[in-house]
Amino acid sequence: MAMTDGPRGLARGLTNYGDADFSLYLRRSFATSMGYSKAMLARPVIGIAQSASGFNNCHRYVPELVEAVKRGVLKCGGLPIDFPTISLGEVFLSPTSLMFRNLMAIDVEEMIRAQPMDAVVLIGGCDKTVPAQLMGAISADVPAIQLVTGPMMAMPFRGERLGACTDCRRFWGKYRAGEVSDEGIDDIEGNLATTAGTCAVMGTASTMACITEGLGMSLPDTAAIPAVHADRIRAAEATGVCAMEMIKTGGPRPSEIVTAKSVENALRVLLAIGGSTNAIIHLTAIAGRRGIRIALEHLNRLSDETPVLIDLKPTGNHYMQDFHAAGGMTALLLELKDLLHLDCMTVTGETLGVRLARGTPFVDRAVIRSRPEPISPVGGLVTLFGSLAPRGAILKRAAADSGLFEKEGRAVVFESLEDLSARIDLPDLDVTKEDFLVLKNAGPRSPSGMPEAGYLPIPKKLAQKGLKDMVRISDARMSGTAFGTVILHITPDAASGGPLALVKSGDRIRLSVAGRKLELLVSEAELARRRESFKPPPLPPRGYARLYNEHILQADGGCDFDFLRGG
């Protein structure tokens, strides 16, 4: 097939001086100052959106990936031009990285749209970076392909392997319980994250990498390659080659790849890998850019049909490097084949069905289970509804204690993150193991911007007695590397005046995972009385925080901005 019609390369999207010929003449003259020959300037342009930053450890190897992508583009006759965007280093941002995901998505979209490129390669890996890049690319709708940075390697330490960040939380829990000394936690801190890359487990970054491949927006079997593996560099070069093929064939564009069917495929992947709860928010936002709604009731139906097949931490025993060596995404997709829409288009220009028809040479069943012998016969996530969560809440049942799934308890309420920090470890805190810990004002409309604070710590007085889990409820998020019976994304959130805002310590709450219910056992009359005294938090005075607060959607809208969703 021929190149797409219309201007290409540097002739695309000319700066408007009222004279198109002058605009192109001026652009080429300035491009010449960068040392390009006229022959190179006549080539089609592949933009490379790269998000390297000294504040983002996950992206330490991005410059090497950029160079490998450029090799692939040059080999096929294109001109690769990389450009920077905002970078979202998960643990380096305050108040939370989610608050800046939409800002990065705007940056990516506008730079793709404003700069002359025939296709774009998106390089990122950290939790919010990949969804931001996909959201921006889908809205710009230029042919695009995602290249993830890849996970860290879990490394040996005193007879076991350690990898961020499930092991971080495991040892921190032991430290709080008095089972690990100050010196011991210092040693562990220095051995949890020893290579470049994203978290080594099926946290949010790895989940988004798998979902991206499930959507068809990245090359086959590139989701799980470790960041420091030579295959990651080869994948980068192949990604550059694929971007050039997109130009030659005229696509496919993101609008042809991200469809209702491919979004359902991605949801199946999410459930089968026991992936992060954060992925529901991100996939909802990604789909929303195409006007595709993810109904949480539909998620429940898919979850009841889709088994967990990957034995990875935090719900299993292995790490992402093991998933890659065990057969990767192709092996997983083959197990799910009869549940997938095989006619979905992918970045290679072939359908998912064509890809899977080639099969896979090897599968390690210790890591990737067969359908008859799953880790769990049902999916890792479930949505709860009820008087406490009228528009839904999320539980990662694959990482929870099933003994707590049918339970009624007394609410022990923390009004804010500051209140939680001040009181959770007080010796006289009125709490027992049968209670429900409830955190308010940590949702998308709160000043904290929906941080990963839903993994409330077990009160020290209970942790020191050996308690490992209890029901925890909030409008916050939770790291994909965390575990426990943690109910998240209560919608509407407390700052918006949802029922969560009205909960008081001593109230009774009933949880039924089997019934998909989360009920606040307080009379409507009493709630109406409490509602009269509710006051929303004040608007931020200026800047991005003000824009964010005025336009942020709730969790069931993907926490995107209302003016960015597709129709």
Coordinates of C-alpha atoms in Angstrom, one line a residue:
M1 CA 0.0 0.0 0.0
A2 CA 1.1 3.6 -0.6
M3 CA 1.9 6.3 1.8
T4 CA -1.1 8.2 3.1
D5 CA -2.3 11.1 1.0
G6 CA -1.6 14.7 1.9
P7 CA 1.4 16.5 3.3
R8 CA 3.9 14.3 5.2
G9 CA 7.0 14.8 7.2
L10 CA 8.0 18.3 7.8
A11 CA 5.3 19.6 5.5
R12 CA 2.6 18.5 8.0
G13 CA 0.9 21.1 10.1
L14 CA 2.8 24.1 8.9
T15 CA 3.1 27.2 11.2
N16 CA 0.7 29.7 9.8
Y17 CA 2.3 32.9 8.5
G18 CA -0.2 33.4 5.8
D19 CA 2.1 31.9 3.2
A20 CA 2.4 28.1 3.2
D21 CA 5.5 28.0 0.9
F22 CA 7.3 30.5 3.2
S23 CA 6.3 28.4 6.2
L24 CA 7.9 25.3 4.8
Y25 CA 10.9 27.2 3.6
L26 CA 11.4 28.6 7.1
R27 CA 10.9 25.3 8.8
R28 CA 13.4 23.5 6.6
S29 CA 16.0 26.3 7.1
F30 CA 15.7 26.0 10.8
A31 CA 15.8 22.2 10.7
T32 CA 19.0 22.5 8.7
S33 CA 20.6 24.1 11.7
M34 CA 20.3 20.7 13.5
G35 CA 22.6 19.1 10.9
Y36 CA 20.1 17.2 8.8
S37 CA 20.7 16.8 5.1
K38 CA 18.1 17.7 2.5
A39 CA 17.6 14.0 1.8
M40 CA 16.8 13.3 5.5
L41 CA 14.4 16.3 5.7
A42 CA 12.5 14.9 2.8
R43 CA 11.7 11.7 4.7
P44 CA 8.5 10.8 6.6
V45 CA 8.8 11.8 10.3
I46 CA 8.4 9.5 13.2
G47 CA 7.9 11.4 16.4
I48 CA 9.2 9.8 19.6
A49 CA 7.4 11.0 22.7
Q50 CA 9.9 10.3 25.5
S51 CA 9.5 10.9 29.2
A52 CA 12.9 10.5 30.7
S53 CA 13.4 12.5 33.9
G54 CA 15.8 12.6 36.8
F55 CA 12.7 12.3 39.0
N56 CA 11.6 9.0 37.4
N57 CA 13.7 6.0 38.2
C58 CA 11.4 3.8 36.0
H59 CA 12.6 5.6 33.0
R60 CA 16.4 5.5 33.6
Y61 CA 17.0 3.6 30.3
V62 CA 14.7 5.7 28.1
P63 CA 17.6 7.3 26.3
E64 CA 18.8 3.9 25.2
L65 CA 15.3 3.0 24.1
V66 CA 15.1 6.2 22.1
E67 CA 18.3 5.3 20.2
A68 CA 17.0 1.8 19.4
V69 CA 13.7 3.2 18.1
K70 CA 15.7 5.6 15.9
R71 CA 17.7 2.7 14.5
G72 CA 14.5 0.9 13.4
V73 CA 13.1 4.1 11.8
L74 CA 16.3 5.0 10.0
K75 CA 16.6 1.4 8.7
C76 CA 13.2 1.8 7.0
G77 CA 13.8 5.2 5.5
G78 CA 12.2 7.5 8.0
L79 CA 13.4 10.5 10.0
P80 CA 13.1 9.9 13.8
I81 CA 12.7 13.0 16.0
D82 CA 12.3 12.6 19.7
F83 CA 10.6 15.2 21.9
P84 CA 10.1 15.5 25.6
T85 CA 6.9 15.5 27.6
I86 CA 6.0 15.7 31.2
S87 CA 7.3 12.6 33.2
L88 CA 5.4 11.2 36.1
G89 CA 7.7 9.5 38.6
E90 CA 5.2 7.7 40.9
V91 CA 6.9 8.2 44.3
F92 CA 8.4 11.7 43.5
L93 CA 5.1 13.6 43.0
S94 CA 3.0 15.5 45.6
P95 CA 0.2 15.2 46.4
T96 CA -0.1 12.2 44.0
S97 CA 0.8 11.3 40.5
L98 CA -2.8 10.7 39.4
M99 CA -3.4 14.5 39.8
F100 CA -1.0 15.1 37.0
R101 CA -1.9 12.2 34.6
N102 CA -4.4 14.4 32.7
L103 CA -1.9 17.2 32.5
M104 CA 0.6 14.8 30.8
A105 CA -2.2 13.5 28.6
I106 CA -2.8 17.1 27.4
D107 CA 0.9 17.6 26.9
V108 CA 1.2 14.4 24.8
E109 CA -2.0 15.1 22.7
E110 CA -1.1 18.7 21.9
M111 CA 2.6 18.0 21.1
I112 CA 1.5 15.2 18.7
R113 CA -1.1 17.4 17.1
A114 CA 1.1 20.6 16.9
Q115 CA 4.4 19.1 15.7
P116 CA 5.0 17.6 12.2
M117 CA 4.9 13.8 12.5
D118 CA 3.4 11.0 10.4
A119 CA 3.3 8.6 13.3
V120 CA 4.4 8.6 16.9
V121 CA 6.2 6.1 19.2
L122 CA 5.2 6.6 22.9
I123 CA 8.0 5.6 25.4
G124 CA 7.0 5.3 29.0
G125 CA 6.5 2.8 31.8
C126 CA 5.7 4.4 35.2
D127 CA 2.2 3.9 36.5
K128 CA 0.4 7.0 35.2
T129 CA 2.7 7.6 32.2
V130 CA 1.4 4.9 29.9
P131 CA -2.3 5.8 30.4
A132 CA -1.5 9.4 29.9
Q133 CA 0.4 8.7 26.7
L134 CA -2.4 6.5 25.4
M135 CA -5.1 9.0 26.3
G136 CA -3.2 11.8 24.5
A137 CA -2.4 9.6 21.4
I138 CA -6.0 8.4 21.1
S139 CA -7.3 12.0 21.2
A140 CA -4.7 13.2 18.6
D141 CA -5.5 10.0 16.5
V142 CA -2.2 10.0 14.6
P143 CA -0.8 6.4 14.0
A144 CA 0.8 5.5 17.3
I145 CA 2.5 2.6 19.0
Q146 CA 3.4 2.2 22.7
L147 CA 6.8 1.0 23.9
V148 CA 6.9 0.3 27.7
T149 CA 10.2 0.6 29.6
G150 CA 9.8 -2.9 31.2
P151 CA 10.0 -4.1 34.8
M152 CA 12.9 -4.3 37.2
M153 CA 14.6 -7.6 37.8
A154 CA 14.0 -9.1 41.2
M155 CA 17.4 -9.8 42.8
P156 CA 18.6 -12.3 45.4
F157 CA 18.8 -11.2 49.0
R158 CA 19.6 -13.5 51.9
G159 CA 18.1 -16.6 50.5
E160 CA 15.1 -15.1 48.6
R161 CA 14.4 -12.7 45.8
L162 CA 13.2 -9.2 46.5
G163 CA 11.4 -6.9 44.1
A164 CA 9.6 -3.6 44.4
C165 CA 7.1 -3.1 45.7
T166 CA 5.0 -6.0 47.1
D167 CA 8.1 -7.0 49.1
C168 CA 8.4 -3.4 50.2
R169 CA 5.0 -3.6 51.8
R170 CA 5.5 -7.0 53.2
F171 CA 8.6 -6.0 55.1
W172 CA 7.2 -2.7 56.2
G173 CA 4.3 -4.5 57.7
K174 CA 6.7 -6.7 59.6
Y175 CA 8.6 -3.6 60.7
R176 CA 5.5 -2.0 62.1
A177 CA 4.7 -5.2 63.9
G178 CA 8.1 -5.3 65.5
E179 CA 9.3 -8.4 63.5
V180 CA 12.1 -6.5 61.7
S181 CA 14.6 -4.2 63.4
D182 CA 15.6 -0.6 62.4
E183 CA 18.9 -2.0 61.0
G184 CA 17.0 -4.8 59.1
I185 CA 14.6 -2.4 57.4
D186 CA 17.6 -0.3 56.3
D187 CA 19.2 -3.3 54.7
I188 CA 16.0 -4.3 52.9
E189 CA 15.4 -0.7 51.7
G190 CA 18.8 -0.9 49.9
N191 CA 17.9 -4.2 48.1
L192 CA 14.3 -3.8 47.0
A193 CA 14.9 -1.9 43.8
T194 CA 18.3 -2.5 42.3
T195 CA 17.8 -2.2 38.6
A196 CA 16.1 0.2 36.2
G197 CA 12.5 -0.4 35.3
T198 CA 9.0 -0.4 36.8
C199 CA 8.0 -2.5 39.8
A200 CA 8.9 -6.2 39.4
V201 CA 5.5 -7.5 40.3
M202 CA 2.0 -7.2 38.7
G203 CA 1.6 -3.7 40.0
T204 CA 0.0 -0.9 38.1
A205 CA 2.9 -0.4 35.7
S206 CA 3.0 -4.0 34.7
T207 CA -0.8 -4.2 34.5
M208 CA -0.9 -1.2 32.2
A209 CA 1.8 -2.8 30.0
C210 CA -0.2 -6.0 29.7
I211 CA -3.4 -4.1 29.1
T212 CA -1.7 -2.0 26.4
E213 CA -0.7 -5.2 24.5
G214 CA -4.2 -6.6 25.1
L215 CA -5.7 -3.5 23.5
G216 CA -3.4 -4.0 20.5
M217 CA -1.4 -0.8 21.0
S218 CA 2.0 -2.4 21.4
L219 CA 4.0 -5.2 19.7
P220 CA 3.3 -8.8 20.6
D221 CA 5.1 -10.1 23.7
T222 CA 6.8 -6.8 24.7
A223 CA 4.8 -6.1 27.9
A224 CA 6.8 -8.3 30.2
I225 CA 10.4 -8.0 28.9
P226 CA 12.6 -6.8 31.8
A227 CA 14.0 -3.3 31.4
V228 CA 17.6 -4.5 31.5
H229 CA 17.1 -7.4 29.1
A230 CA 18.6 -7.1 25.6
D231 CA 15.2 -8.1 24.2
R232 CA 13.9 -4.8 25.5
I233 CA 16.3 -3.0 23.1
R234 CA 15.4 -5.2 20.2
A235 CA 11.7 -4.5 21.0
A236 CA 12.5 -0.8 20.8
E237 CA 14.1 -1.2 17.3
A238 CA 11.2 -3.4 16.1
T239 CA 8.8 -0.7 17.4
G240 CA 10.5 1.9 15.2
V241 CA 10.2 -0.5 12.2
C242 CA 6.5 -0.9 13.0
A243 CA 5.9 2.8 13.2
M244 CA 7.3 3.1 9.7
E245 CA 5.1 0.3 8.4
M246 CA 2.1 2.2 9.8
I247 CA 3.0 5.2 7.6
K248 CA 3.5 3.0 4.5
T249 CA 0.1 1.3 4.9
G250 CA -1.8 4.4 6.2
G251 CA -2.5 3.1 9.7
P252 CA -4.0 1.7 11.7
R253 CA -4.8 4.8 13.8
P254 CA -5.7 4.5 17.5
S255 CA -9.4 5.0 16.6
E256 CA -9.2 1.8 14.6
I257 CA -7.5 -0.2 17.4
V258 CA -9.2 1.1 20.6
T259 CA -12.8 -0.1 20.1
A260 CA -15.5 -1.5 22.4
K261 CA -14.3 -5.0 21.5
S262 CA -10.6 -4.3 22.2
V263 CA -11.5 -2.6 25.5
E264 CA -13.4 -5.7 26.5
N265 CA -10.3 -7.8 25.6
A266 CA -8.2 -5.5 27.8
L267 CA -10.6 -6.0 30.7
R268 CA -10.3 -9.8 30.2
V269 CA -6.5 -9.5 30.4
L270 CA -6.8 -7.3 33.5
L271 CA -8.9 -9.9 35.3
A272 CA -6.8 -12.9 34.2
I273 CA -3.5 -11.4 35.4
G274 CA -5.0 -10.4 38.8
G275 CA -4.0 -6.8 37.9
S276 CA -4.1 -3.5 39.7
T277 CA -7.3 -1.8 40.7
N278 CA -5.8 1.4 39.3
A279 CA -6.2 -0.1 35.8
I280 CA -10.0 0.2 36.0
I281 CA -9.6 4.0 36.4
H282 CA -7.0 4.2 33.6
L283 CA -8.8 1.9 31.1
T284 CA -12.0 3.8 31.8
A285 CA -10.2 7.1 30.9
I286 CA -8.5 5.6 27.8
A287 CA -11.8 4.1 26.5
G288 CA -13.6 7.4 27.4
R289 CA -11.4 9.3 24.9
R290 CA -13.1 7.2 22.2
G291 CA -16.6 7.7 23.8
I292 CA -16.6 4.1 25.1
R293 CA -18.2 3.6 28.5
I294 CA -17.0 0.9 30.9
A295 CA -20.0 -0.2 33.0
L296 CA -18.9 -1.5 36.3
E297 CA -21.8 -4.0 36.3
H298 CA -20.3 -5.4 33.0
L299 CA -17.0 -5.8 34.8
N300 CA -18.7 -8.0 37.3
R301 CA -20.0 -10.3 34.6
L302 CA -16.6 -10.5 32.9
S303 CA -15.0 -11.2 36.3
D304 CA -17.3 -14.1 36.9
E305 CA -16.3 -15.6 33.6
T306 CA -12.6 -14.9 33.5
P307 CA -10.2 -16.9 35.7
V308 CA -6.9 -15.7 37.2
L309 CA -4.2 -17.5 35.3
I310 CA -0.9 -15.7 36.2
D311 CA 0.9 -16.7 39.4
L312 CA 2.6 -13.4 40.1
K313 CA 3.0 -11.2 43.2
P314 CA 1.1 -9.7 44.9
T315 CA -1.5 -12.4 44.4
G316 CA 1.0 -15.2 43.7
N317 CA 4.6 -16.1 44.0
H318 CA 6.5 -15.0 40.9
Y319 CA 7.8 -11.8 39.2
M320 CA 7.4 -10.2 35.8
Q321 CA 10.7 -11.6 34.6
D322 CA 9.3 -15.1 35.2
F323 CA 6.1 -14.2 33.2
H324 CA 8.3 -13.1 30.3
A325 CA 10.3 -16.3 30.4
A326 CA 7.2 -18.5 30.8
G327 CA 5.7 -17.5 27.5
G328 CA 4.5 -14.0 28.1
M329 CA 1.3 -12.4 26.8
T330 CA 0.9 -14.7 23.8
A331 CA 0.7 -17.7 26.2
L332 CA -1.9 -15.9 28.3
L333 CA -4.0 -14.7 25.3
L334 CA -4.0 -18.3 23.9
E335 CA -5.6 -19.5 27.2
L336 CA -8.2 -16.8 26.9
K337 CA -8.7 -17.2 23.2
D338 CA -12.4 -18.3 23.2
L339 CA -13.3 -15.3 25.5
L340 CA -11.6 -12.7 23.2
H341 CA -12.7 -10.8 20.2
L342 CA -10.2 -12.1 17.7
D343 CA -11.2 -9.6 14.9
C344 CA -9.7 -6.7 16.8
M345 CA -7.0 -4.8 14.9
T346 CA -3.5 -4.3 16.3
V347 CA -0.6 -1.9 15.6
T348 CA 1.0 -4.5 13.3
G349 CA -1.9 -4.2 10.9
E350 CA -3.0 -7.8 11.7
T351 CA -5.9 -8.9 13.8
L352 CA -5.5 -10.6 17.2
G353 CA -6.8 -13.8 15.7
V354 CA -4.0 -13.8 13.1
R355 CA -1.4 -13.2 15.8
L356 CA -2.7 -16.1 18.0
A357 CA -2.9 -18.5 15.0
R358 CA 0.9 -18.7 15.1
G359 CA 0.7 -20.2 18.6
T360 CA 3.6 -20.2 21.1
P361 CA 6.6 -22.4 21.3
F362 CA 6.7 -22.7 25.1
V363 CA 4.6 -22.2 28.2
D364 CA 5.7 -22.6 31.8
R365 CA 2.6 -23.8 33.7
A366 CA 4.1 -22.9 37.1
V367 CA 3.7 -19.2 36.1
I368 CA 0.9 -19.2 33.4
R369 CA -1.8 -21.7 34.4
S370 CA -4.1 -23.5 32.0
R371 CA -7.8 -22.8 32.1
P372 CA -8.7 -26.1 33.7
E373 CA -6.2 -25.4 36.5
P374 CA -6.4 -21.6 37.3
I375 CA -5.1 -19.7 40.3
S376 CA -8.8 -18.7 40.8
P377 CA -11.8 -19.7 38.7
V378 CA -13.0 -16.1 38.8
G379 CA -11.3 -12.7 38.0
G380 CA -9.2 -10.8 40.4
L381 CA -11.5 -7.7 40.7
V382 CA -15.1 -7.2 41.6
T383 CA -17.3 -4.1 41.9
L384 CA -19.5 -3.5 44.9
F385 CA -22.7 -1.3 44.9
G386 CA -25.0 -0.1 47.7
S387 CA -26.0 2.8 49.9
L388 CA -22.3 3.5 50.7
A389 CA -21.2 3.3 47.1
P390 CA -24.2 4.2 44.8
R391 CA -22.0 4.3 41.7
G392 CA -19.6 1.6 42.7
A393 CA -16.5 0.6 44.6
I394 CA -13.7 -1.8 43.7
L395 CA -12.3 -4.8 45.6
K396 CA -9.3 -6.8 44.5
R397 CA -10.6 -10.1 45.7
A398 CA -7.6 -12.0 44.4
A399 CA -5.4 -10.2 47.0
A400 CA -7.9 -10.2 49.8
D401 CA -8.8 -12.6 52.7
S402 CA -12.0 -14.4 51.6
G403 CA -12.8 -14.9 55.3
L404 CA -13.7 -11.2 55.4
F405 CA -16.0 -11.2 52.4
E406 CA -19.3 -11.6 54.2
K407 CA -19.1 -9.4 57.2
E408 CA -20.8 -6.7 59.2
G409 CA -18.6 -4.3 61.3
R410 CA -18.4 -1.1 63.2
A411 CA -16.8 1.9 61.3
V412 CA -13.7 3.4 62.8
V413 CA -13.5 6.7 60.8
F414 CA -10.6 8.8 59.8
E415 CA -11.7 12.2 58.4
S416 CA -8.5 12.8 56.3
L417 CA -5.0 11.5 55.6
E418 CA -3.8 13.8 58.3
D419 CA -6.2 12.4 60.8
L420 CA -5.2 8.9 59.8
S421 CA -1.5 9.6 60.3
A422 CA -2.1 11.2 63.7
R423 CA -4.3 8.5 65.2
I424 CA -3.8 5.1 63.5
D425 CA -1.0 4.1 65.9
L426 CA -2.3 5.6 69.2
P427 CA -2.4 3.0 71.9
D428 CA -5.9 4.1 73.0
L429 CA -7.4 4.0 69.5
D430 CA -10.9 2.4 69.9
V431 CA -10.5 -0.4 67.4
T432 CA -10.7 -4.2 67.2
K433 CA -10.0 -6.7 64.5
E434 CA -13.7 -7.0 63.8
D435 CA -14.1 -3.3 62.9
F436 CA -14.0 -1.6 59.5
L437 CA -11.3 1.1 59.0
V438 CA -12.9 4.0 57.0
L439 CA -10.9 6.8 55.4
K440 CA -12.7 9.9 54.1
N441 CA -11.6 12.8 51.9
A442 CA -9.0 11.0 49.8
G443 CA -11.0 10.8 46.5
P444 CA -10.5 12.7 43.2
R445 CA -12.2 15.9 44.4
S446 CA -10.3 16.0 47.7
P447 CA -7.2 18.2 48.1
S448 CA -5.1 15.1 48.2
G449 CA -6.1 14.1 44.6
M450 CA -6.9 10.4 45.2
P451 CA -3.6 9.1 46.4
E452 CA -2.7 5.4 46.9
A453 CA -3.7 5.7 50.5
G454 CA -6.5 3.1 50.5
Y455 CA -4.1 0.5 51.8
L456 CA -4.6 1.8 55.3
P457 CA -2.0 0.4 57.8
I458 CA -3.2 -2.1 60.3
P459 CA -3.3 -0.2 63.7
K460 CA 0.0 -0.9 65.4
K461 CA -1.8 -2.2 68.6
L462 CA -3.4 -4.9 66.4
A463 CA -0.4 -5.5 64.1
Q464 CA 1.8 -6.2 67.1
K465 CA -0.7 -9.0 68.1
G466 CA -0.2 -10.6 64.7
L467 CA -3.2 -9.2 62.7
K468 CA -2.4 -9.2 59.0
D469 CA -5.7 -8.0 57.4
M470 CA -9.0 -6.3 58.2
V471 CA -11.6 -4.6 56.1
R472 CA -10.5 -1.1 54.9
I473 CA -12.8 1.3 53.0
S474 CA -12.0 4.6 51.3
D475 CA -12.5 6.8 48.3
A476 CA -8.7 6.6 47.7
R477 CA -6.7 4.3 45.4
M478 CA -4.3 1.5 46.3
S479 CA -1.0 0.5 44.7
G480 CA -1.2 -2.5 42.4
T481 CA 1.6 -4.0 44.5
A482 CA -0.5 -4.0 47.7
F483 CA -2.7 -6.7 49.1
G484 CA -5.5 -7.1 51.7
T485 CA -9.3 -6.7 52.0
V486 CA -9.3 -3.1 50.8
I487 CA -12.4 -1.5 49.3
L488 CA -11.5 1.5 47.1
H489 CA -12.8 4.2 44.7
I490 CA -16.0 4.8 46.7
T491 CA -18.1 6.8 44.3
P492 CA -19.2 9.5 44.7
D493 CA -16.3 10.5 46.9
A494 CA -16.6 12.2 50.2
A495 CA -15.4 15.6 49.0
S496 CA -18.3 15.6 46.5
G497 CA -20.9 15.0 49.2
G498 CA -21.3 11.3 48.6
P499 CA -22.6 9.0 51.4
L500 CA -19.0 8.3 52.5
A501 CA -18.9 12.0 53.7
L502 CA -21.7 11.2 56.2
V503 CA -20.2 8.1 57.9
K504 CA -19.3 8.5 61.6
S505 CA -17.4 6.2 63.9
G506 CA -19.7 3.6 65.4
D507 CA -21.9 3.3 62.3
R508 CA -22.5 -0.2 61.1
I509 CA -21.5 -1.3 57.6
R510 CA -22.3 -4.5 55.8
L511 CA -20.1 -6.1 53.2
S512 CA -21.2 -8.9 50.9
V513 CA -18.8 -9.8 48.1
A514 CA -21.1 -12.6 47.0
G515 CA -24.0 -10.1 46.8
R516 CA -21.8 -7.3 45.4
K517 CA -23.0 -5.1 48.2
L518 CA -21.6 -2.4 50.4
E519 CA -24.3 -0.9 52.7
L520 CA -24.2 1.8 55.3
L521 CA -26.7 0.7 57.9
V522 CA -27.9 4.2 58.9
S523 CA -31.4 5.5 58.4
E524 CA -32.2 7.9 55.5
A525 CA -33.6 10.4 58.1
E526 CA -30.3 10.4 60.0
L527 CA -28.3 10.7 56.8
A528 CA -30.5 13.7 55.7
R529 CA -29.8 15.3 59.0
R530 CA -26.0 14.8 58.7
R531 CA -26.1 16.1 55.1
E532 CA -27.4 19.5 56.2
S533 CA -24.0 20.2 57.8
F534 CA -21.8 18.9 54.9
K535 CA -19.4 21.5 53.5
P536 CA -17.3 20.8 50.4
P537 CA -13.6 21.6 50.6
P538 CA -12.7 25.1 49.2
L539 CA -11.6 25.4 45.6
P540 CA -7.8 25.8 45.1
P541 CA -7.1 29.5 44.4
R542 CA -5.3 29.2 41.1
G543 CA -3.4 27.2 38.5
Y544 CA -3.6 23.6 37.5
A545 CA -5.0 22.6 40.9
R546 CA -8.0 24.9 40.2
L547 CA -8.5 23.5 36.7
Y548 CA -8.2 19.9 38.1
N549 CA -10.8 20.5 40.8
E550 CA -13.3 22.2 38.5
H551 CA -13.2 19.5 35.8
I552 CA -12.2 16.2 37.4
L553 CA -14.7 13.3 36.9
Q554 CA -15.3 10.7 39.5
A555 CA -13.7 7.2 39.5
D556 CA -16.4 5.8 37.3
G557 CA -15.5 8.3 34.7
G558 CA -11.8 7.4 34.9
C559 CA -10.9 10.6 36.7
D560 CA -10.4 12.3 33.3
F561 CA -11.4 15.9 32.7
D562 CA -15.0 16.3 31.6
F563 CA -13.9 18.4 28.5
L564 CA -11.5 15.7 27.2
R565 CA -13.8 12.8 26.8
G566 CA -14.8 11.6 23.3
G567 CA -18.4 11.8 22.1

